[in-house]
mmCIF file of C-alpha atoms and ligand atoms in Angstrom:
data_model
loop_
_atom_site.group_PDB
_atom_site.id
_atom_site.type_symbol
_atom_site.label_atom_id
_atom_site.label_comp_id
_atom_site.label_asym_id
_atom_site.label_seq_id
_atom_site.Cartn_x
_atom_site.Cartn_y
_atom_site.Cartn_z
ATOM 1 C CA UNK A 1 -0.002 -0.001 -0.001
ATOM 2 C CA UNK A 2 1.154 3.450 -0.965
ATOM 3 C CA UNK A 3 2.447 5.464 2.007
ATOM 4 C CA UNK A 4 1.022 8.976 2.049
ATOM 5 C CA UNK A 5 0.953 11.704 4.673
ATOM 6 C CA UNK A 6 -2.362 12.552 6.303
ATOM 7 C CA UNK A 7 -2.257 16.067 4.813
ATOM 8 C CA UNK A 8 -0.859 17.502 1.557
ATOM 9 C CA UNK A 9 -0.668 21.244 0.875
ATOM 10 C CA UNK A 10 -2.549 22.101 -2.346
ATOM 11 C CA UNK A 11 -0.390 24.038 -4.838
ATOM 12 C CA UNK A 12 1.762 24.679 -1.749
ATOM 13 C CA UNK A 13 -0.431 26.490 0.725
ATOM 14 C CA UNK A 14 -2.620 28.485 -1.610
ATOM 15 C CA UNK A 15 -4.832 29.840 1.160
ATOM 16 C CA UNK A 16 -1.825 31.901 2.261
ATOM 17 C CA UNK A 17 0.524 32.424 -0.681
ATOM 18 C CA UNK A 18 0.386 32.622 -4.484
ATOM 19 C CA UNK A 19 -0.317 29.096 -5.744
ATOM 20 C CA UNK A 20 2.420 26.879 -7.190
ATOM 21 C CA UNK A 21 5.252 29.259 -6.253
ATOM 22 C CA UNK A 22 8.360 28.668 -4.159
ATOM 23 C CA UNK A 23 6.863 31.074 -1.630
ATOM 24 C CA UNK A 24 3.800 28.846 -1.398
ATOM 25 C CA UNK A 25 5.924 25.729 -0.777
ATOM 26 C CA UNK A 26 7.809 27.539 2.002
ATOM 27 C CA UNK A 27 4.519 28.651 3.518
ATOM 28 C CA UNK A 28 3.163 25.096 3.405
ATOM 29 C CA UNK A 29 6.264 23.864 5.248
ATOM 30 C CA UNK A 30 5.971 26.662 7.837
ATOM 31 C CA UNK A 31 2.375 25.607 8.435
ATOM 32 C CA UNK A 32 3.316 22.011 9.106
ATOM 33 C CA UNK A 33 2.864 20.290 5.742
ATOM 34 C CA UNK A 34 5.334 17.506 4.986
ATOM 35 C CA UNK A 35 4.152 17.169 1.359
ATOM 36 C CA UNK A 36 2.766 19.531 -1.266
ATOM 37 C CA UNK A 37 0.765 18.999 -4.441
ATOM 38 C CA UNK A 38 1.861 20.819 -7.603
ATOM 39 C CA UNK A 39 0.691 20.964 -11.218
ATOM 40 C CA UNK A 40 3.258 20.350 -13.964
ATOM 41 C CA UNK A 41 2.938 21.293 -17.621
ATOM 42 C CA UNK A 42 5.316 22.140 -20.479
ATOM 43 C CA UNK A 43 6.464 25.422 -21.999
ATOM 44 C CA UNK A 44 6.697 25.933 -25.768
ATOM 45 C CA UNK A 45 10.252 24.546 -25.629
ATOM 46 C CA UNK A 46 9.162 21.542 -23.524
ATOM 47 C CA UNK A 47 10.552 22.714 -20.186
ATOM 48 C CA UNK A 48 8.433 21.369 -17.313
ATOM 49 C CA UNK A 49 7.043 24.191 -15.181
ATOM 50 C CA UNK A 50 4.775 24.452 -12.154
ATOM 51 C CA UNK A 51 1.527 26.047 -13.302
ATOM 52 C CA UNK A 52 -2.137 25.104 -12.987
ATOM 53 C CA UNK A 53 -3.882 26.943 -15.830
ATOM 54 C CA UNK A 54 -3.117 26.670 -19.517
ATOM 55 C CA UNK A 55 -2.911 30.479 -19.609
ATOM 56 C CA UNK A 56 -0.610 32.743 -17.568
ATOM 57 C CA UNK A 57 -3.432 35.290 -17.235
ATOM 58 C CA UNK A 58 -5.064 34.455 -13.889
ATOM 59 C CA UNK A 59 -1.971 33.886 -11.784
ATOM 60 C CA UNK A 60 0.622 36.042 -13.586
ATOM 61 C CA UNK A 61 -1.462 38.740 -15.264
ATOM 62 C CA UNK A 62 0.011 37.881 -18.675
ATOM 63 C CA UNK A 63 -2.370 37.077 -21.537
ATOM 64 C CA UNK A 64 -0.391 34.211 -23.013
ATOM 65 C CA UNK A 65 -0.644 30.421 -23.108
ATOM 66 C CA UNK A 66 2.044 28.478 -21.242
ATOM 67 C CA UNK A 67 2.294 26.088 -24.196
ATOM 68 C CA UNK A 68 3.149 29.026 -26.490
ATOM 69 C CA UNK A 69 5.666 30.659 -24.121
ATOM 70 C CA UNK A 70 9.328 29.616 -24.178
ATOM 71 C CA UNK A 71 11.035 29.157 -20.828
ATOM 72 C CA UNK A 72 13.163 32.309 -21.352
ATOM 73 C CA UNK A 73 10.032 34.451 -21.593
ATOM 74 C CA UNK A 74 8.207 33.090 -18.531
ATOM 75 C CA UNK A 75 7.526 35.404 -15.575
ATOM 76 C CA UNK A 76 10.188 34.785 -12.906
ATOM 77 C CA UNK A 77 7.570 33.813 -10.329
ATOM 78 C CA UNK A 78 6.695 30.647 -12.288
ATOM 79 C CA UNK A 79 9.057 27.929 -11.049
ATOM 80 C CA UNK A 80 10.458 25.331 -13.358
ATOM 81 C CA UNK A 81 9.864 21.812 -12.079
ATOM 82 C CA UNK A 82 13.600 21.565 -11.343
ATOM 83 C CA UNK A 83 13.530 24.742 -9.245
ATOM 84 C CA UNK A 84 10.570 23.347 -7.332
ATOM 85 C CA UNK A 85 12.452 20.101 -6.683
ATOM 86 C CA UNK A 86 15.481 22.073 -5.431
ATOM 87 C CA UNK A 87 13.142 23.857 -3.025
ATOM 88 C CA UNK A 88 11.677 20.529 -1.813
ATOM 89 C CA UNK A 89 15.226 19.270 -1.216
ATOM 90 C CA UNK A 90 15.982 22.332 0.901
ATOM 91 C CA UNK A 91 12.700 22.093 2.841
ATOM 92 C CA UNK A 92 12.521 18.292 3.114
ATOM 93 C CA UNK A 93 9.126 18.215 1.398
ATOM 94 C CA UNK A 94 7.507 15.249 -0.338
ATOM 95 C CA UNK A 95 5.431 15.885 -3.446
ATOM 96 C CA UNK A 96 2.298 14.775 -5.262
ATOM 97 C CA UNK A 97 3.167 15.739 -8.821
ATOM 98 C CA UNK A 98 -0.019 16.275 -10.776
ATOM 99 C CA UNK A 99 0.696 15.934 -14.495
ATOM 100 C CA UNK A 100 -1.464 18.698 -15.955
ATOM 101 C CA UNK A 101 -0.803 18.579 -19.695
ATOM 102 C CA UNK A 102 -1.876 21.184 -22.181
ATOM 103 C CA UNK A 103 -4.199 19.793 -24.859
ATOM 104 C CA UNK A 104 -2.453 17.215 -27.048
ATOM 105 C CA UNK A 105 0.689 16.955 -24.891
ATOM 106 C CA UNK A 106 -0.548 14.237 -22.507
ATOM 107 C CA UNK A 107 2.166 11.643 -23.175
ATOM 108 C CA UNK A 108 4.988 14.150 -23.776
ATOM 109 C CA UNK A 109 4.302 15.945 -20.479
ATOM 110 C CA UNK A 110 4.340 12.661 -18.597
ATOM 111 C CA UNK A 111 7.604 11.551 -20.200
ATOM 112 C CA UNK A 112 9.369 14.852 -19.467
ATOM 113 C CA UNK A 113 8.039 14.803 -15.894
ATOM 114 C CA UNK A 114 9.366 11.339 -15.096
ATOM 115 C CA UNK A 115 12.659 12.019 -16.878
ATOM 116 C CA UNK A 116 13.105 15.071 -14.625
ATOM 117 C CA UNK A 117 12.219 13.054 -11.531
ATOM 118 C CA UNK A 118 14.728 10.346 -12.457
ATOM 119 C CA UNK A 119 17.437 12.967 -12.896
ATOM 120 C CA UNK A 120 16.649 15.319 -10.009
ATOM 121 C CA UNK A 121 14.477 13.781 -7.288
ATOM 122 C CA UNK A 122 16.512 13.624 -4.053
ATOM 123 C CA UNK A 123 17.096 10.094 -2.805
ATOM 124 C CA UNK A 124 16.567 11.167 0.808
ATOM 125 C CA UNK A 125 13.017 12.448 0.215
ATOM 126 C CA UNK A 126 9.997 10.123 0.143
ATOM 127 C CA UNK A 127 9.300 8.876 -3.391
ATOM 128 C CA UNK A 128 6.923 11.243 -5.221
ATOM 129 C CA UNK A 129 3.368 10.326 -6.164
ATOM 130 C CA UNK A 130 2.295 11.074 -9.743
ATOM 131 C CA UNK A 131 -1.336 11.861 -10.428
ATOM 132 C CA UNK A 132 -3.388 13.041 -13.378
ATOM 133 C CA UNK A 133 -6.930 13.471 -14.637
ATOM 134 C CA UNK A 134 -5.557 12.233 -17.970
ATOM 135 C CA UNK A 135 -5.364 8.455 -18.219
ATOM 136 C CA UNK A 136 -3.079 8.884 -21.263
ATOM 137 C CA UNK A 137 -0.547 10.749 -19.112
ATOM 138 C CA UNK A 138 -0.566 8.102 -16.413
ATOM 139 C CA UNK A 139 -0.198 5.346 -18.973
ATOM 140 C CA UNK A 140 2.774 7.127 -20.573
ATOM 141 C CA UNK A 141 4.323 7.629 -17.110
ATOM 142 C CA UNK A 142 3.847 3.941 -16.308
ATOM 143 C CA UNK A 143 5.426 2.875 -19.583
ATOM 144 C CA UNK A 144 8.391 5.243 -19.262
ATOM 145 C CA UNK A 145 9.056 4.948 -15.521
ATOM 146 C CA UNK A 146 6.984 2.309 -13.723
ATOM 147 C CA UNK A 147 8.942 2.914 -10.501
ATOM 148 C CA UNK A 148 6.993 6.108 -9.717
ATOM 149 C CA UNK A 149 3.667 5.349 -8.010
ATOM 150 C CA UNK A 150 0.576 6.671 -9.744
ATOM 151 C CA UNK A 151 -2.847 7.839 -8.578
ATOM 152 C CA UNK A 152 -5.789 8.338 -10.875
ATOM 153 C CA UNK A 153 -7.482 11.704 -10.417
ATOM 154 C CA UNK A 154 -11.240 11.412 -10.828
ATOM 155 C CA UNK A 155 -13.722 14.155 -9.911
ATOM 156 C CA UNK A 156 -16.594 11.821 -9.060
ATOM 157 C CA UNK A 157 -15.999 8.078 -8.919
ATOM 158 C CA UNK A 158 -18.118 6.220 -11.478
ATOM 159 C CA UNK A 159 -18.524 2.477 -11.843
ATOM 160 C CA UNK A 160 -15.493 2.292 -14.135
ATOM 161 C CA UNK A 161 -13.008 3.704 -11.595
ATOM 162 C CA UNK A 162 -11.266 0.397 -10.910
ATOM 163 C CA UNK A 163 -10.940 -0.596 -14.559
ATOM 164 C CA UNK A 164 -9.363 2.804 -15.252
ATOM 165 C CA UNK A 165 -7.030 2.450 -12.264
ATOM 166 C CA UNK A 166 -5.953 -1.036 -13.352
ATOM 167 C CA UNK A 167 -5.295 0.155 -16.914
ATOM 168 C CA UNK A 168 -2.584 2.536 -15.651
ATOM 169 C CA UNK A 169 -1.477 0.298 -12.787
ATOM 170 C CA UNK A 170 -2.407 2.956 -10.222
ATOM 171 C CA UNK A 171 -1.758 2.512 -6.511
ATOM 172 C CA UNK A 172 -4.069 5.330 -5.446
ATOM 173 C CA UNK A 173 -7.255 7.201 -6.212
ATOM 174 C CA UNK A 174 -7.382 10.978 -5.738
ATOM 175 C CA UNK A 175 -10.929 12.285 -5.859
ATOM 176 C CA UNK A 176 -13.090 15.300 -5.089
ATOM 177 C CA UNK A 177 -13.850 14.963 -1.379
ATOM 178 C CA UNK A 178 -17.119 16.848 -1.719
ATOM 179 C CA UNK A 179 -18.448 14.233 -4.158
ATOM 180 C CA UNK A 180 -17.155 11.124 -2.389
ATOM 181 C CA UNK A 181 -19.774 8.798 -0.883
ATOM 182 C CA UNK A 182 -19.106 6.448 2.047
ATOM 183 C CA UNK A 183 -19.816 3.268 0.004
ATOM 184 C CA UNK A 184 -17.336 4.356 -2.687
ATOM 185 C CA UNK A 185 -14.707 5.134 -0.054
ATOM 186 C CA UNK A 186 -15.119 1.647 1.405
ATOM 187 C CA UNK A 187 -14.960 0.088 -2.074
ATOM 188 C CA UNK A 188 -11.711 1.886 -2.926
ATOM 189 C CA UNK A 189 -10.016 1.013 0.368
ATOM 190 C CA UNK A 190 -11.205 -2.641 0.213
ATOM 191 C CA UNK A 191 -9.747 -2.932 -3.275
ATOM 192 C CA UNK A 192 -6.371 -1.945 -1.797
ATOM 193 C CA UNK A 193 -5.961 1.584 -3.174
ATOM 194 C CA UNK A 194 -4.743 4.561 -1.178
ATOM 195 C CA UNK A 195 -7.527 7.145 -1.130
ATOM 196 C CA UNK A 196 -6.855 10.890 -1.212
ATOM 197 C CA UNK A 197 -9.338 13.734 -1.447
ATOM 198 C CA UNK A 198 -9.084 17.301 -2.729
ATOM 199 C CA UNK A 199 -9.597 20.184 -1.938
ATOM 200 C CA UNK A 200 -10.811 20.195 1.646
ATOM 201 C CA UNK A 201 -10.320 23.291 3.774
ATOM 202 C CA UNK A 202 -12.875 22.647 6.510
ATOM 203 C CA UNK A 203 -11.717 20.686 9.554
ATOM 204 C CA UNK A 204 -15.067 18.999 10.237
ATOM 205 C CA UNK A 205 -15.362 17.836 6.644
ATOM 206 C CA UNK A 206 -11.788 16.500 6.761
ATOM 207 C CA UNK A 207 -12.530 14.567 9.962
ATOM 208 C CA UNK A 208 -15.676 13.049 8.439
ATOM 209 C CA UNK A 209 -13.769 11.974 5.325
ATOM 210 C CA UNK A 210 -10.995 10.366 7.360
ATOM 211 C CA UNK A 211 -13.725 8.613 9.337
ATOM 212 C CA UNK A 212 -14.930 7.167 6.014
ATOM 213 C CA UNK A 213 -11.479 5.671 5.388
ATOM 214 C CA UNK A 214 -9.741 8.472 3.482
ATOM 215 C CA UNK A 215 -5.951 8.267 3.866
ATOM 216 C CA UNK A 216 -4.895 11.739 2.791
ATOM 217 C CA UNK A 217 -6.491 15.189 2.610
ATOM 218 C CA UNK A 218 -5.227 17.698 0.029
ATOM 219 C CA UNK A 219 -5.896 21.205 1.307
ATOM 220 C CA UNK A 220 -5.157 24.878 0.685
ATOM 221 C CA UNK A 221 -4.727 25.345 4.459
ATOM 222 C CA UNK A 222 -2.497 22.557 5.810
ATOM 223 C CA UNK A 223 -2.313 24.058 9.319
ATOM 224 C CA UNK A 224 -6.122 24.025 9.668
ATOM 225 C CA UNK A 225 -6.494 20.436 8.515
ATOM 226 C CA UNK A 226 -3.498 19.153 10.496
ATOM 227 C CA UNK A 227 -4.994 20.623 13.629
ATOM 228 C CA UNK A 228 -8.438 19.184 12.852
ATOM 229 C CA UNK A 229 -7.024 15.702 12.207
ATOM 230 C CA UNK A 230 -4.741 15.570 15.231
ATOM 231 C CA UNK A 231 -5.200 12.097 16.617
ATOM 232 C CA UNK A 232 -7.858 11.049 14.046
ATOM 233 C CA UNK A 233 -7.058 7.689 12.421
ATOM 234 C CA UNK A 234 -8.626 6.428 9.201
ATOM 235 C CA UNK A 235 -11.766 4.374 9.864
ATOM 236 C CA UNK A 236 -11.234 1.040 8.107
HETATM 237 O O1 G3P B 1 -4.476 17.074 -7.319
HETATM 238 C C1 G3P B 1 -5.606 17.550 -6.645
HETATM 239 C C2 G3P B 1 -6.161 18.779 -7.285
HETATM 240 O O2 G3P B 1 -5.116 19.689 -7.488
HETATM 241 C C3 G3P B 1 -6.842 18.496 -8.589
HETATM 242 O O3 G3P B 1 -7.490 19.588 -9.133
HETATM 243 O O4 G3P B 1 -7.684 21.525 -10.601
HETATM 244 O O5 G3P B 1 -6.735 21.818 -8.323
HETATM 245 O O6 G3P B 1 -5.444 20.656 -10.111
HETATM 246 P P1 G3P B 1 -6.794 20.948 -9.558
HETATM 247 MG MG1 MG B 2 -3.658 20.034 -9.023
#
């Protein structure tokens, strides 16, 4: 069974700092997170960067697509994946690397991501967890680097969740905690998958989800959820 922390900081600690920035990772660490979740996509020249949206507009105020921007023209506040990994090394942070490809670059993004992990991931940090909403990305990651554990990201679990997970040899399921039902949580845990939920910022909701068997809560406010879950063990 995949070993995950009880709490992962979403895009760092985005309740407190600009998402997916080095500042956000430092803030997550300060607030007690031992892991963060980040989104990785490619620039025009195929450099992996940490960025959620396809466009730079919302977070950087620049009306340009990441996929059409070369690395040299990126705003300085957007970390490359390698810069993020250097920061995790310094802070001792684990990472859930969400492969967030731009349209049509599902396999390429996965291959560049795992190549970077093979080259740069520090041996003294816990092994990273890859996740993606794109089955094609997870399959490409599995084929290129099966050693990195994978979790399938699914908004709401349908009846095909296990077939999809098996197709990419996933060890975990990461799902929308607000849409998760207790029977589905039991089904996932009984089938032997680690179960993570996003994005939960309310302590009572986090406690209820852990009571349903959830292993890991991905949150914008790691301090709030860590405090709420103090001493709460997954109900299995
Ligand atoms: O990986 C959990 C969560 O980040 C998935 O949704 O849109 O915030 O990347 P999103
Ligand atoms: Mg994400």
